[in-house]
């Protein structure tokens, strides 16, 4: 029996001081200055322990006088198994950050706009000479619709061009990542416990820094009936941390955390809002947005591909083998020669051995020509990130009734449906086997190889270009007329019903692609389906 317990206390302290000054000259020149200072400190205390040999697991206290420090838990074969009967532990972690910041804003008649911001942040999580960093940003705006030369565009109510550049930094969750840590040895060391190196010290570790460029256009048209926002952005995140291997020496640790990677994100975002019907008995307002993002791995600590990350490719790519149908007979299996001149079948099988096991399996192309099939023969087939995704919202009002519909969609997403394959020992197929198509005889255009053989999931024939749209939420409501509400002493009353995840439409051969992580391209069938939820409600205002 074992009794144990922990006491954890977390303390977060924050102090911020702001000084703001505003000045307007002749209602034309508008100036605002903001100065600030912020300090944060986070502390965590932990105290705990456990003891063995108590009378019951339900007794949450331990008397150390009743047991010895170490007891021999002999095994079935009688070998000694000495273990401690009690353990105590405590810890204390702390990190802090100090920030100085300022902002200068200026605009002339709300037509020409400028804003400059500067931050200087210092964090205890970084190396001794790398705690501080400066993060400037600047934003410019031009309300071109206010210019005289735009008077001809009577349909344009408001038009604005925006551009900005900014930098930022990321603080680590681990407060001692740069400083190196020791760890307790789990076994005896000359009869006593000991410590050894846990993580290598990284004195040069500094901020993960990002710089981002944005260009935007805002348009309000046709008496504000139609509003459009269009944005382009490019973000480069440099100095990303990565565990870099150390030389194989007598060092107790074999890697060290360093600022070693660069990643970029580039995208376009479009947002449209329209009052389709805003006069008459029926009101209809619509919002639509579309986004496209390009994610790329830009640089590694070796300036080469590393750890499955390919320079110039998305972080989350799908890599597959190229196939050429099935082996319909032994005569189709290529014959190769090894370095000793021995004749062999493709795949390293001896020429004297029967190869009937290959018949009915996929022909996988040897792309690098080394007469072997391995990861070097895989090629990039796309990314699970959609080419475009977004939402579509509709709000319709008729008399006292209102209807709201929210659609989500994604287009051009690469995915592999692995639910039909046995991908590892102990994993079932998440489909009805009776509906599966296996190779049985020469000339079959099956999807799976012959029964009893393993099937490779990562093949080009399995990659699907997925499109999907779903009705995420629909709400129907009714507002009680005000004259009736007043008769029952109410300011207002509304009854509504909401249904979530009502339906989806997709060309995907598997289940709803929404449940698959957008960064995952392979669907193994382990995710739970989205639940359909119905809610009925009543709102009363007194």
PDB file of N, CA and C in Angstrom, residues 90-145:
ATOM      1  N   UNK A  90      10.844  18.296  -3.631  1.00  0.00           N
ATOM      2  CA  UNK A  90      10.395  19.685  -3.661  1.00  0.00           C
ATOM      3  C   UNK A  90      11.060  20.368  -4.843  1.00  0.00           C
ATOM      4  N   UNK A  91      10.427  21.400  -5.336  1.00  0.00           N
ATOM      5  CA  UNK A  91      10.992  22.134  -6.456  1.00  0.00           C
ATOM      6  C   UNK A  91      10.524  23.577  -6.419  1.00  0.00           C
ATOM      7  N   UNK A  92      11.289  24.409  -7.121  1.00  0.00           N
ATOM      8  CA  UNK A  92      10.946  25.818  -7.227  1.00  0.00           C
ATOM      9  C   UNK A  92      11.408  26.292  -8.597  1.00  0.00           C
ATOM     10  N   UNK A  93      10.491  26.859  -9.368  1.00  0.00           N
ATOM     11  CA  UNK A  93      10.842  27.437 -10.664  1.00  0.00           C
ATOM     12  C   UNK A  93      10.368  28.883 -10.711  1.00  0.00           C
ATOM     13  N   UNK A  94      11.100  29.697 -11.455  1.00  0.00           N
ATOM     14  CA  UNK A  94      10.776  31.113 -11.538  1.00  0.00           C
ATOM     15  C   UNK A  94      11.247  31.663 -12.878  1.00  0.00           C
ATOM     16  N   UNK A  95      10.428  32.509 -13.478  1.00  0.00           N
ATOM     17  CA  UNK A  95      10.858  33.255 -14.655  1.00  0.00           C
ATOM     18  C   UNK A  95      10.237  34.642 -14.608  1.00  0.00           C
ATOM     19  N   UNK A  96      10.921  35.588 -15.194  1.00  0.00           N
ATOM     20  CA  UNK A  96      10.459  36.970 -15.144  1.00  0.00           C
ATOM     21  C   UNK A  96      10.763  37.660 -16.473  1.00  0.00           C
ATOM     22  N   UNK A  97      10.023  38.732 -16.730  1.00  0.00           N
ATOM     23  CA  UNK A  97      10.229  39.517 -17.945  1.00  0.00           C
ATOM     24  C   UNK A  97       9.956  40.983 -17.647  1.00  0.00           C
ATOM     25  N   UNK A  98      10.796  41.839 -18.200  1.00  0.00           N
ATOM     26  CA  UNK A  98      10.664  43.283 -18.052  1.00  0.00           C
ATOM     27  C   UNK A  98      10.527  43.887 -19.445  1.00  0.00           C
ATOM     28  N   UNK A  99       9.584  44.801 -19.608  1.00  0.00           N
ATOM     29  CA  UNK A  99       9.318  45.379 -20.930  1.00  0.00           C
ATOM     30  C   UNK A  99       9.183  46.896 -20.834  1.00  0.00           C
ATOM     31  N   UNK A 100       9.817  47.569 -21.779  1.00  0.00           N
ATOM     32  CA  UNK A 100       9.636  49.010 -21.983  1.00  0.00           C
ATOM     33  C   UNK A 100       9.061  49.180 -23.392  1.00  0.00           C
ATOM     34  N   UNK A 101       8.051  50.022 -23.539  1.00  0.00           N
ATOM     35  CA  UNK A 101       7.453  50.165 -24.857  1.00  0.00           C
ATOM     36  C   UNK A 101       6.923  51.579 -25.055  1.00  0.00           C
ATOM     37  N   UNK A 102       6.852  51.965 -26.320  1.00  0.00           N
ATOM     38  CA  UNK A 102       6.336  53.285 -26.657  1.00  0.00           C
ATOM     39  C   UNK A 102       5.664  53.256 -28.010  1.00  0.00           C
ATOM     40  N   UNK A 103       4.721  54.160 -28.209  1.00  0.00           N
ATOM     41  CA  UNK A 103       3.988  54.232 -29.468  1.00  0.00           C
ATOM     42  C   UNK A 103       3.725  55.695 -29.823  1.00  0.00           C
ATOM     43  N   UNK A 104       3.987  56.031 -31.074  1.00  0.00           N
ATOM     44  CA  UNK A 104       3.714  57.371 -31.589  1.00  0.00           C
ATOM     45  C   UNK A 104       2.755  57.233 -32.757  1.00  0.00           C
ATOM     46  N   UNK A 105       1.592  57.895 -32.660  1.00  0.00           N
ATOM     47  CA  UNK A 105       0.580  57.850 -33.717  1.00  0.00           C
ATOM     48  C   UNK A 105       0.346  59.258 -34.249  1.00  0.00           C
ATOM     49  N   UNK A 106       0.191  59.340 -35.569  1.00  0.00           N
ATOM     50  CA  UNK A 106      -0.089  60.639 -36.188  1.00  0.00           C
ATOM     51  C   UNK A 106      -1.020  60.438 -37.383  1.00  0.00           C
ATOM     52  N   UNK A 107      -1.976  61.345 -37.545  1.00  0.00           N
ATOM     53  CA  UNK A 107      -2.800  61.344 -38.752  1.00  0.00           C
ATOM     54  C   UNK A 107      -3.192  62.773 -39.088  1.00  0.00           C
ATOM     55  N   UNK A 108      -3.351  63.004 -40.380  1.00  0.00           N
ATOM     56  CA  UNK A 108      -3.799  64.304 -40.870  1.00  0.00           C
ATOM     57  C   UNK A 108      -5.171  64.145 -41.491  1.00  0.00           C
ATOM     58  N   UNK A 109      -6.168  64.741 -40.825  1.00  0.00           N
ATOM     59  CA  UNK A 109      -7.561  64.683 -41.258  1.00  0.00           C
ATOM     60  C   UNK A 109      -8.058  63.249 -41.453  1.00  0.00           C
ATOM     61  N   UNK A 110      -7.500  62.318 -40.697  1.00  0.00           N
ATOM     62  CA  UNK A 110      -7.857  60.905 -40.830  1.00  0.00           C
ATOM     63  C   UNK A 110      -7.631  60.391 -42.257  1.00  0.00           C
ATOM     64  N   UNK A 111      -6.761  61.103 -42.977  1.00  0.00           N
ATOM     65  CA  UNK A 111      -6.500  60.716 -44.364  1.00  0.00           C
ATOM     66  C   UNK A 111      -5.145  60.042 -44.501  1.00  0.00           C
ATOM     67  N   UNK A 112      -4.126  60.612 -43.899  1.00  0.00           N
ATOM     68  CA  UNK A 112      -2.799  60.014 -43.882  1.00  0.00           C
ATOM     69  C   UNK A 112      -2.509  59.580 -42.446  1.00  0.00           C
ATOM     70  N   UNK A 113      -2.203  58.321 -42.274  1.00  0.00           N
ATOM     71  CA  UNK A 113      -2.059  57.770 -40.932  1.00  0.00           C
ATOM     72  C   UNK A 113      -0.711  57.077 -40.784  1.00  0.00           C
ATOM     73  N   UNK A 114      -0.108  57.246 -39.608  1.00  0.00           N
ATOM     74  CA  UNK A 114       1.171  56.627 -39.322  1.00  0.00           C
ATOM     75  C   UNK A 114       1.217  56.216 -37.851  1.00  0.00           C
ATOM     76  N   UNK A 115       1.796  55.043 -37.602  1.00  0.00           N
ATOM     77  CA  UNK A 115       1.961  54.598 -36.217  1.00  0.00           C
ATOM     78  C   UNK A 115       3.288  53.856 -36.097  1.00  0.00           C
ATOM     79  N   UNK A 116       4.096  54.278 -35.150  1.00  0.00           N
ATOM     80  CA  UNK A 116       5.394  53.643 -34.905  1.00  0.00           C
ATOM     81  C   UNK A 116       5.423  53.126 -33.470  1.00  0.00           C
ATOM     82  N   UNK A 117       5.876  51.886 -33.322  1.00  0.00           N
ATOM     83  CA  UNK A 117       5.929  51.250 -32.001  1.00  0.00           C
ATOM     84  C   UNK A 117       7.307  50.644 -31.795  1.00  0.00           C
ATOM     85  N   UNK A 118       7.803  50.736 -30.597  1.00  0.00           N
ATOM     86  CA  UNK A 118       9.076  50.116 -30.242  1.00  0.00           C
ATOM     87  C   UNK A 118       8.930  49.442 -28.871  1.00  0.00           C
ATOM     88  N   UNK A 119       9.421  48.222 -28.788  1.00  0.00           N
ATOM     89  CA  UNK A 119       9.441  47.488 -27.523  1.00  0.00           C
ATOM     90  C   UNK A 119      10.871  47.041 -27.236  1.00  0.00           C
ATOM     91  N   UNK A 120      11.206  47.036 -25.975  1.00  0.00           N
ATOM     92  CA  UNK A 120      12.472  46.435 -25.525  1.00  0.00           C
ATOM     93  C   UNK A 120      12.111  45.482 -24.386  1.00  0.00           C
ATOM     94  N   UNK A 121      12.303  44.199 -24.655  1.00  0.00           N
ATOM     95  CA  UNK A 121      11.902  43.158 -23.703  1.00  0.00           C
ATOM     96  C   UNK A 121      13.123  42.387 -23.227  1.00  0.00           C
ATOM     97  N   UNK A 122      13.112  42.048 -21.955  1.00  0.00           N
ATOM     98  CA  UNK A 122      14.158  41.223 -21.367  1.00  0.00           C
ATOM     99  C   UNK A 122      13.537  40.072 -20.595  1.00  0.00           C
ATOM    100  N   UNK A 123      14.026  38.845 -20.849  1.00  0.00           N
ATOM    101  CA  UNK A 123      13.466  37.656 -20.209  1.00  0.00           C
ATOM    102  C   UNK A 123      14.565  36.837 -19.550  1.00  0.00           C
ATOM    103  N   UNK A 124      14.239  36.263 -18.414  1.00  0.00           N
ATOM    104  CA  UNK A 124      15.207  35.442 -17.671  1.00  0.00           C
ATOM    105  C   UNK A 124      15.416  34.071 -18.291  1.00  0.00           C
ATOM    106  N   UNK A 125      14.613  33.708 -19.303  1.00  0.00           N
ATOM    107  CA  UNK A 125      14.705  32.358 -19.857  1.00  0.00           C
ATOM    108  C   UNK A 125      15.859  32.189 -20.834  1.00  0.00           C
ATOM    109  N   UNK A 126      16.532  33.276 -21.221  1.00  0.00           N
ATOM    110  CA  UNK A 126      17.562  33.191 -22.243  1.00  0.00           C
ATOM    111  C   UNK A 126      18.960  33.218 -21.643  1.00  0.00           C
ATOM    112  N   UNK A 127      19.958  33.057 -22.525  1.00  0.00           N
ATOM    113  CA  UNK A 127      21.349  33.081 -22.094  1.00  0.00           C
ATOM    114  C   UNK A 127      21.734  34.419 -21.498  1.00  0.00           C
ATOM    115  N   UNK A 128      22.839  34.430 -20.773  1.00  0.00           N
ATOM    116  CA  UNK A 128      23.222  35.610 -19.990  1.00  0.00           C
ATOM    117  C   UNK A 128      23.373  36.860 -20.848  1.00  0.00           C
ATOM    118  N   UNK A 129      23.909  36.735 -22.049  1.00  0.00           N
ATOM    119  CA  UNK A 129      24.140  37.903 -22.898  1.00  0.00           C
ATOM    120  C   UNK A 129      23.071  38.082 -23.957  1.00  0.00           C
ATOM    121  N   UNK A 130      21.965  37.351 -23.848  1.00  0.00           N
ATOM    122  CA  UNK A 130      20.930  37.390 -24.883  1.00  0.00           C
ATOM    123  C   UNK A 130      19.530  37.606 -24.309  1.00  0.00           C
ATOM    124  N   UNK A 131      19.464  38.161 -23.120  1.00  0.00           N
ATOM    125  CA  UNK A 131      18.163  38.319 -22.474  1.00  0.00           C
ATOM    126  C   UNK A 131      17.328  39.426 -23.102  1.00  0.00           C
ATOM    127  N   UNK A 132      17.979  40.446 -23.649  1.00  0.00           N
ATOM    128  CA  UNK A 132      17.266  41.621 -24.137  1.00  0.00           C
ATOM    129  C   UNK A 132      17.198  41.628 -25.662  1.00  0.00           C
ATOM    130  N   UNK A 133      16.085  42.151 -26.181  1.00  0.00           N
ATOM    131  CA  UNK A 133      15.914  42.296 -27.625  1.00  0.00           C
ATOM    132  C   UNK A 133      14.958  43.454 -27.894  1.00  0.00           C
ATOM    133  N   UNK A 134      15.148  44.104 -29.035  1.00  0.00           N
ATOM    134  CA  UNK A 134      14.297  45.222 -29.453  1.00  0.00           C
ATOM    135  C   UNK A 134      13.366  44.766 -30.571  1.00  0.00           C
ATOM    136  N   UNK A 135      12.109  45.219 -30.505  1.00  0.00           N
ATOM    137  CA  UNK A 135      11.104  44.808 -31.486  1.00  0.00           C
ATOM    138  C   UNK A 135      10.355  46.035 -32.000  1.00  0.00           C
ATOM    139  N   UNK A 136      10.810  46.613 -33.106  1.00  0.00           N
ATOM    140  CA  UNK A 136      10.125  47.779 -33.678  1.00  0.00           C
ATOM    141  C   UNK A 136       9.031  47.351 -34.647  1.00  0.00           C
ATOM    142  N   UNK A 137       8.096  48.249 -34.905  1.00  0.00           N
ATOM    143  CA  UNK A 137       7.055  48.034 -35.917  1.00  0.00           C
ATOM    144  C   UNK A 137       6.559  49.389 -36.399  1.00  0.00           C
ATOM    145  N   UNK A 138       6.034  49.379 -37.624  1.00  0.00           N
ATOM    146  CA  UNK A 138       5.511  50.613 -38.200  1.00  0.00           C
ATOM    147  C   UNK A 138       4.305  50.280 -39.061  1.00  0.00           C
ATOM    148  N   UNK A 139       3.301  51.132 -39.016  1.00  0.00           N
ATOM    149  CA  UNK A 139       2.103  50.965 -39.823  1.00  0.00           C
ATOM    150  C   UNK A 139       1.741  52.271 -40.528  1.00  0.00           C
ATOM    151  N   UNK A 140       1.351  52.167 -41.810  1.00  0.00           N
ATOM    152  CA  UNK A 140       0.981  53.334 -42.605  1.00  0.00           C
ATOM    153  C   UNK A 140      -0.396  53.118 -43.207  1.00  0.00           C
ATOM    154  N   UNK A 141      -1.162  54.184 -43.308  1.00  0.00           N
ATOM    155  CA  UNK A 141      -2.487  54.098 -43.908  1.00  0.00           C
ATOM    156  C   UNK A 141      -2.795  55.326 -44.751  1.00  0.00           C
ATOM    157  N   UNK A 142      -3.541  55.093 -45.821  1.00  0.00           N
ATOM    158  CA  UNK A 142      -3.930  56.193 -46.719  1.00  0.00           C
ATOM    159  C   UNK A 142      -5.392  56.030 -47.092  1.00  0.00           C
ATOM    160  N   UNK A 143      -6.234  56.948 -46.603  1.00  0.00           N
ATOM    161  CA  UNK A 143      -7.659  56.946 -46.943  1.00  0.00           C
ATOM    162  C   UNK A 143      -7.825  57.664 -48.278  1.00  0.00           C
ATOM    163  N   UNK A 144      -7.582  56.934 -49.362  1.00  0.00           N
ATOM    164  CA  UNK A 144      -7.561  57.561 -50.689  1.00  0.00           C
ATOM    165  C   UNK A 144      -8.947  58.015 -51.145  1.00  0.00           C
ATOM    166  N   UNK A 145      -9.992  57.480 -50.531  1.00  0.00           N
ATOM    167  CA  UNK A 145     -11.339  57.892 -50.927  1.00  0.00           C
ATOM    168  C   UNK A 145     -11.623  59.343 -50.548  1.00  0.00           C
TER     169      UNK A 145
END
